[in-house]
């Protein structure tokens, strides 16, 4: 998805970007590819995150990991348009830590086209890595679609049943995920964290 930087909520912990002064730094990029029809000023996007030499994305199979080669974003290969690449600063959080923390929220078979998709994952991944959020405009079309479908089931009708809300996504809440990330990073700054991601 076309990606922007929205300021993260304030927290007493040390910001992820500043933690690179104390820990190893990992290179972060986000790829976003537009596809399909849209509305004026709104497009649908697929997005994924690269941490060093691995690409991370989310689908019905869960968190997808693929070896990265410059210019070859594996999860974007099925789209006609070329991905837009946004480079971010280094992160103190590794790809392995990212997966260990987010896999409890992005499990296999919990994908939902409108409520919990690749962009939801990229949004939470960016927050985990760098305390940044995906630009809200990136998810604009799906949020409009979800609001409309929730009220009148219009997306389900328009797709002739092709879209059905996934009950496994009902409990997903970005705010809850952010709270978990903040809690982890707060304790990770101490000498005796409750758990360590390696």
mmCIF file of C-alpha atoms in Angstrom:
data_model
loop_
_atom_site.group_PDB
_atom_site.id
_atom_site.type_symbol
_atom_site.label_atom_id
_atom_site.label_comp_id
_atom_site.label_asym_id
_atom_site.label_seq_id
_atom_site.Cartn_x
_atom_site.Cartn_y
_atom_site.Cartn_z
ATOM 1 C CA UNK A 1 0.000 0.000 0.000
ATOM 2 C CA UNK A 2 1.109 3.562 -0.579
ATOM 3 C CA UNK A 3 2.710 4.218 2.744
ATOM 4 C CA UNK A 4 3.073 7.247 4.929
ATOM 5 C CA UNK A 5 4.264 7.901 8.441
ATOM 6 C CA UNK A 6 1.693 8.588 11.118
ATOM 7 C CA UNK A 7 3.030 9.493 14.550
ATOM 8 C CA UNK A 8 2.859 6.644 17.044
ATOM 9 C CA UNK A 9 1.188 7.047 20.408
ATOM 10 C CA UNK A 10 3.421 8.294 23.183
ATOM 11 C CA UNK A 11 4.818 5.700 25.559
ATOM 12 C CA UNK A 12 7.207 5.693 28.538
ATOM 13 C CA UNK A 13 9.428 3.139 26.787
ATOM 14 C CA UNK A 14 12.373 3.931 24.545
ATOM 15 C CA UNK A 15 11.326 4.309 20.898
ATOM 16 C CA UNK A 16 12.322 1.464 18.573
ATOM 17 C CA UNK A 17 14.344 3.772 16.353
ATOM 18 C CA UNK A 18 16.347 5.047 19.331
ATOM 19 C CA UNK A 19 16.947 1.499 20.546
ATOM 20 C CA UNK A 20 19.284 1.047 17.553
ATOM 21 C CA UNK A 21 21.823 3.072 19.542
ATOM 22 C CA UNK A 22 21.982 0.148 21.945
ATOM 23 C CA UNK A 23 21.235 -2.879 19.760
ATOM 24 C CA UNK A 24 21.880 -4.161 16.269
ATOM 25 C CA UNK A 25 20.130 -2.305 13.451
ATOM 26 C CA UNK A 26 17.941 -4.002 10.839
ATOM 27 C CA UNK A 27 17.074 -2.391 7.497
ATOM 28 C CA UNK A 28 13.350 -1.847 6.873
ATOM 29 C CA UNK A 29 11.368 -1.184 3.671
ATOM 30 C CA UNK A 30 7.672 -1.388 2.786
ATOM 31 C CA UNK A 31 6.381 -2.327 -0.671
ATOM 32 C CA UNK A 32 2.882 -1.333 -1.776
ATOM 33 C CA UNK A 33 1.174 -2.364 -5.013
ATOM 34 C CA UNK A 34 -2.139 -0.993 -6.234
ATOM 35 C CA UNK A 35 -4.578 -3.307 -7.965
ATOM 36 C CA UNK A 36 -8.133 -3.564 -9.242
ATOM 37 C CA UNK A 37 -10.765 -0.843 -9.621
ATOM 38 C CA UNK A 38 -11.171 1.794 -6.950
ATOM 39 C CA UNK A 39 -13.059 4.926 -6.044
ATOM 40 C CA UNK A 40 -11.995 8.510 -6.820
ATOM 41 C CA UNK A 41 -8.885 9.080 -4.722
ATOM 42 C CA UNK A 42 -8.929 5.552 -3.314
ATOM 43 C CA UNK A 43 -7.280 2.361 -4.504
ATOM 44 C CA UNK A 44 -6.881 -1.143 -3.172
ATOM 45 C CA UNK A 45 -3.331 -2.118 -2.254
ATOM 46 C CA UNK A 46 -1.269 -5.088 -1.273
ATOM 47 C CA UNK A 47 1.569 -4.322 1.130
ATOM 48 C CA UNK A 48 4.446 -6.198 2.691
ATOM 49 C CA UNK A 49 7.483 -5.423 4.827
ATOM 50 C CA UNK A 50 11.145 -6.235 4.299
ATOM 51 C CA UNK A 51 13.498 -6.623 7.240
ATOM 52 C CA UNK A 52 17.056 -7.149 5.989
ATOM 53 C CA UNK A 53 16.953 -10.085 3.528
ATOM 54 C CA UNK A 54 13.432 -11.418 4.269
ATOM 55 C CA UNK A 55 10.013 -10.202 3.073
ATOM 56 C CA UNK A 56 7.067 -10.529 5.473
ATOM 57 C CA UNK A 57 3.393 -10.413 4.509
ATOM 58 C CA UNK A 58 0.061 -11.841 5.653
ATOM 59 C CA UNK A 59 -2.525 -14.029 3.929
ATOM 60 C CA UNK A 60 -4.957 -16.835 4.747
ATOM 61 C CA UNK A 61 -1.868 -19.017 5.241
ATOM 62 C CA UNK A 62 -0.698 -16.764 8.086
ATOM 63 C CA UNK A 63 2.521 -14.756 8.142
ATOM 64 C CA UNK A 64 4.378 -15.383 4.901
ATOM 65 C CA UNK A 65 8.167 -15.170 4.792
ATOM 66 C CA UNK A 66 10.218 -15.201 1.601
ATOM 67 C CA UNK A 67 13.916 -14.656 0.886
ATOM 68 C CA UNK A 68 14.372 -11.200 -0.575
ATOM 69 C CA UNK A 69 16.345 -10.271 -3.648
ATOM 70 C CA UNK A 70 16.533 -6.623 -4.787
ATOM 71 C CA UNK A 71 13.566 -5.819 -7.002
ATOM 72 C CA UNK A 72 11.868 -9.183 -6.425
ATOM 73 C CA UNK A 73 9.103 -8.881 -3.853
ATOM 74 C CA UNK A 74 7.650 -12.405 -3.830
ATOM 75 C CA UNK A 75 4.159 -11.587 -2.539
ATOM 76 C CA UNK A 76 3.694 -8.893 -5.225
ATOM 77 C CA UNK A 77 4.523 -11.033 -8.256
ATOM 78 C CA UNK A 78 0.865 -11.753 -9.082
ATOM 79 C CA UNK A 79 0.024 -8.067 -9.599
ATOM 80 C CA UNK A 80 0.377 -6.213 -12.894
ATOM 81 C CA UNK A 81 1.468 -2.934 -11.336
ATOM 82 C CA UNK A 82 4.927 -2.404 -9.945
ATOM 83 C CA UNK A 83 5.250 -1.932 -6.189
ATOM 84 C CA UNK A 84 6.084 1.423 -4.681
ATOM 85 C CA UNK A 85 8.999 1.055 -2.270
ATOM 86 C CA UNK A 86 9.272 3.212 0.832
ATOM 87 C CA UNK A 87 12.544 3.121 2.740
ATOM 88 C CA UNK A 88 12.522 3.513 6.500
ATOM 89 C CA UNK A 89 15.207 3.994 9.087
ATOM 90 C CA UNK A 90 16.935 1.087 10.818
ATOM 91 C CA UNK A 91 15.112 -0.855 13.526
ATOM 92 C CA UNK A 92 16.400 -2.528 16.669
ATOM 93 C CA UNK A 93 13.754 -5.239 16.209
ATOM 94 C CA UNK A 94 14.735 -8.187 14.025
ATOM 95 C CA UNK A 95 12.494 -10.047 11.607
ATOM 96 C CA UNK A 96 12.514 -13.079 13.901
ATOM 97 C CA UNK A 97 11.375 -10.947 16.820
ATOM 98 C CA UNK A 98 8.682 -9.394 14.639
ATOM 99 C CA UNK A 99 7.228 -12.796 13.790
ATOM 100 C CA UNK A 100 7.485 -14.102 17.330
ATOM 101 C CA UNK A 101 5.507 -11.126 18.598
ATOM 102 C CA UNK A 102 2.901 -10.808 15.837
ATOM 103 C CA UNK A 103 2.170 -14.454 14.994
ATOM 104 C CA UNK A 104 -0.253 -14.749 17.927
ATOM 105 C CA UNK A 105 -2.388 -12.046 16.294
ATOM 106 C CA UNK A 106 -1.948 -13.066 12.637
ATOM 107 C CA UNK A 107 -2.591 -16.777 12.660
ATOM 108 C CA UNK A 108 -3.391 -19.110 9.784
ATOM 109 C CA UNK A 109 -7.022 -18.939 8.556
ATOM 110 C CA UNK A 110 -7.702 -15.628 10.368
ATOM 111 C CA UNK A 111 -7.331 -13.415 7.257
ATOM 112 C CA UNK A 112 -10.290 -11.175 6.375
ATOM 113 C CA UNK A 113 -10.336 -9.149 3.156
ATOM 114 C CA UNK A 114 -11.725 -6.016 4.805
ATOM 115 C CA UNK A 115 -10.913 -6.252 8.511
ATOM 116 C CA UNK A 116 -7.623 -8.118 8.884
ATOM 117 C CA UNK A 117 -5.504 -8.286 5.761
ATOM 118 C CA UNK A 118 -1.982 -7.700 4.472
ATOM 119 C CA UNK A 119 -2.258 -3.997 5.252
ATOM 120 C CA UNK A 120 -3.341 -4.675 8.827
ATOM 121 C CA UNK A 121 -0.197 -6.754 9.199
ATOM 122 C CA UNK A 122 2.066 -4.139 7.566
ATOM 123 C CA UNK A 123 0.557 -1.488 9.846
ATOM 124 C CA UNK A 124 1.309 -3.490 12.991
ATOM 125 C CA UNK A 125 4.714 -4.566 11.671
ATOM 126 C CA UNK A 126 5.744 -0.950 11.137
ATOM 127 C CA UNK A 127 4.645 -0.081 14.641
ATOM 128 C CA UNK A 128 6.566 -3.018 16.045
ATOM 129 C CA UNK A 129 9.699 -2.183 14.074
ATOM 130 C CA UNK A 130 9.772 1.626 14.142
ATOM 131 C CA UNK A 131 6.809 3.003 16.117
ATOM 132 C CA UNK A 132 5.252 4.166 12.845
ATOM 133 C CA UNK A 133 1.840 3.476 11.314
ATOM 134 C CA UNK A 134 0.715 2.872 7.771
ATOM 135 C CA UNK A 135 -0.891 5.968 6.247
ATOM 136 C CA UNK A 136 -4.680 5.691 6.906
ATOM 137 C CA UNK A 137 -5.313 6.507 3.233
ATOM 138 C CA UNK A 138 -3.662 3.220 2.327
ATOM 139 C CA UNK A 139 -6.474 1.304 3.996
ATOM 140 C CA UNK A 140 -9.176 3.795 3.034
ATOM 141 C CA UNK A 141 -10.992 1.667 0.468
ATOM 142 C CA UNK A 142 -11.227 -1.415 2.657
ATOM 143 C CA UNK A 143 -12.382 0.631 5.659
ATOM 144 C CA UNK A 144 -15.161 2.167 3.585
ATOM 145 C CA UNK A 145 -16.037 -1.298 2.326
ATOM 146 C CA UNK A 146 -16.154 -2.723 5.841
ATOM 147 C CA UNK A 147 -18.351 0.116 7.122
ATOM 148 C CA UNK A 148 -20.749 -0.314 4.200
ATOM 149 C CA UNK A 149 -20.863 -4.095 4.491
ATOM 150 C CA UNK A 150 -21.395 -3.970 8.235
ATOM 151 C CA UNK A 151 -24.485 -1.847 7.731
ATOM 152 C CA UNK A 152 -26.025 -3.362 4.601
ATOM 153 C CA UNK A 153 -23.901 -6.391 3.537
ATOM 154 C CA UNK A 154 -23.287 -4.549 0.275
ATOM 155 C CA UNK A 155 -19.847 -6.095 -0.329
ATOM 156 C CA UNK A 156 -21.211 -9.586 0.191
ATOM 157 C CA UNK A 157 -24.030 -8.837 -2.238
ATOM 158 C CA UNK A 158 -21.758 -7.144 -4.795
ATOM 159 C CA UNK A 159 -19.383 -10.114 -4.792
ATOM 160 C CA UNK A 160 -22.265 -12.621 -4.912
ATOM 161 C CA UNK A 161 -21.037 -14.162 -1.690
ATOM 162 C CA UNK A 162 -17.396 -14.054 -2.727
ATOM 163 C CA UNK A 163 -16.665 -12.056 0.397
ATOM 164 C CA UNK A 164 -17.818 -13.466 3.718
ATOM 165 C CA UNK A 165 -16.687 -11.984 7.038
ATOM 166 C CA UNK A 166 -14.262 -14.372 8.691
ATOM 167 C CA UNK A 167 -15.335 -15.090 12.300
ATOM 168 C CA UNK A 168 -11.687 -15.771 13.147
ATOM 169 C CA UNK A 169 -11.003 -12.065 12.580
ATOM 170 C CA UNK A 170 -13.773 -10.808 14.868
ATOM 171 C CA UNK A 171 -11.501 -10.312 17.865
ATOM 172 C CA UNK A 172 -8.740 -8.517 15.967
ATOM 173 C CA UNK A 173 -8.035 -5.043 17.299
ATOM 174 C CA UNK A 174 -5.038 -2.907 16.258
ATOM 175 C CA UNK A 175 -5.252 -1.131 19.611
ATOM 176 C CA UNK A 176 -4.825 -4.427 21.474
ATOM 177 C CA UNK A 177 -1.860 -5.378 19.303
ATOM 178 C CA UNK A 178 -0.249 -1.983 19.914
ATOM 179 C CA UNK A 179 -0.768 -2.411 23.656
ATOM 180 C CA UNK A 180 1.015 -5.770 23.515
ATOM 181 C CA UNK A 181 3.892 -4.293 21.494
ATOM 182 C CA UNK A 182 4.256 -1.396 23.928
ATOM 183 C CA UNK A 183 4.200 -3.780 26.869
ATOM 184 C CA UNK A 184 6.910 -5.934 25.315
ATOM 185 C CA UNK A 185 9.149 -2.992 24.499
ATOM 186 C CA UNK A 186 8.689 -1.471 27.946
ATOM 187 C CA UNK A 187 9.863 -4.685 29.605
ATOM 188 C CA UNK A 188 12.509 -5.292 26.962
ATOM 189 C CA UNK A 189 14.201 -2.090 28.146
ATOM 190 C CA UNK A 190 14.587 -3.516 31.647
ATOM 191 C CA UNK A 191 17.250 -5.908 32.868
ATOM 192 C CA UNK A 192 14.747 -8.652 33.584
ATOM 193 C CA UNK A 193 11.988 -8.727 30.903
ATOM 194 C CA UNK A 194 9.079 -11.153 31.397
ATOM 195 C CA UNK A 195 9.919 -12.787 28.090
ATOM 196 C CA UNK A 196 12.646 -12.403 25.513
ATOM 197 C CA UNK A 197 12.174 -12.603 21.747
ATOM 198 C CA UNK A 198 15.152 -14.153 19.939
#
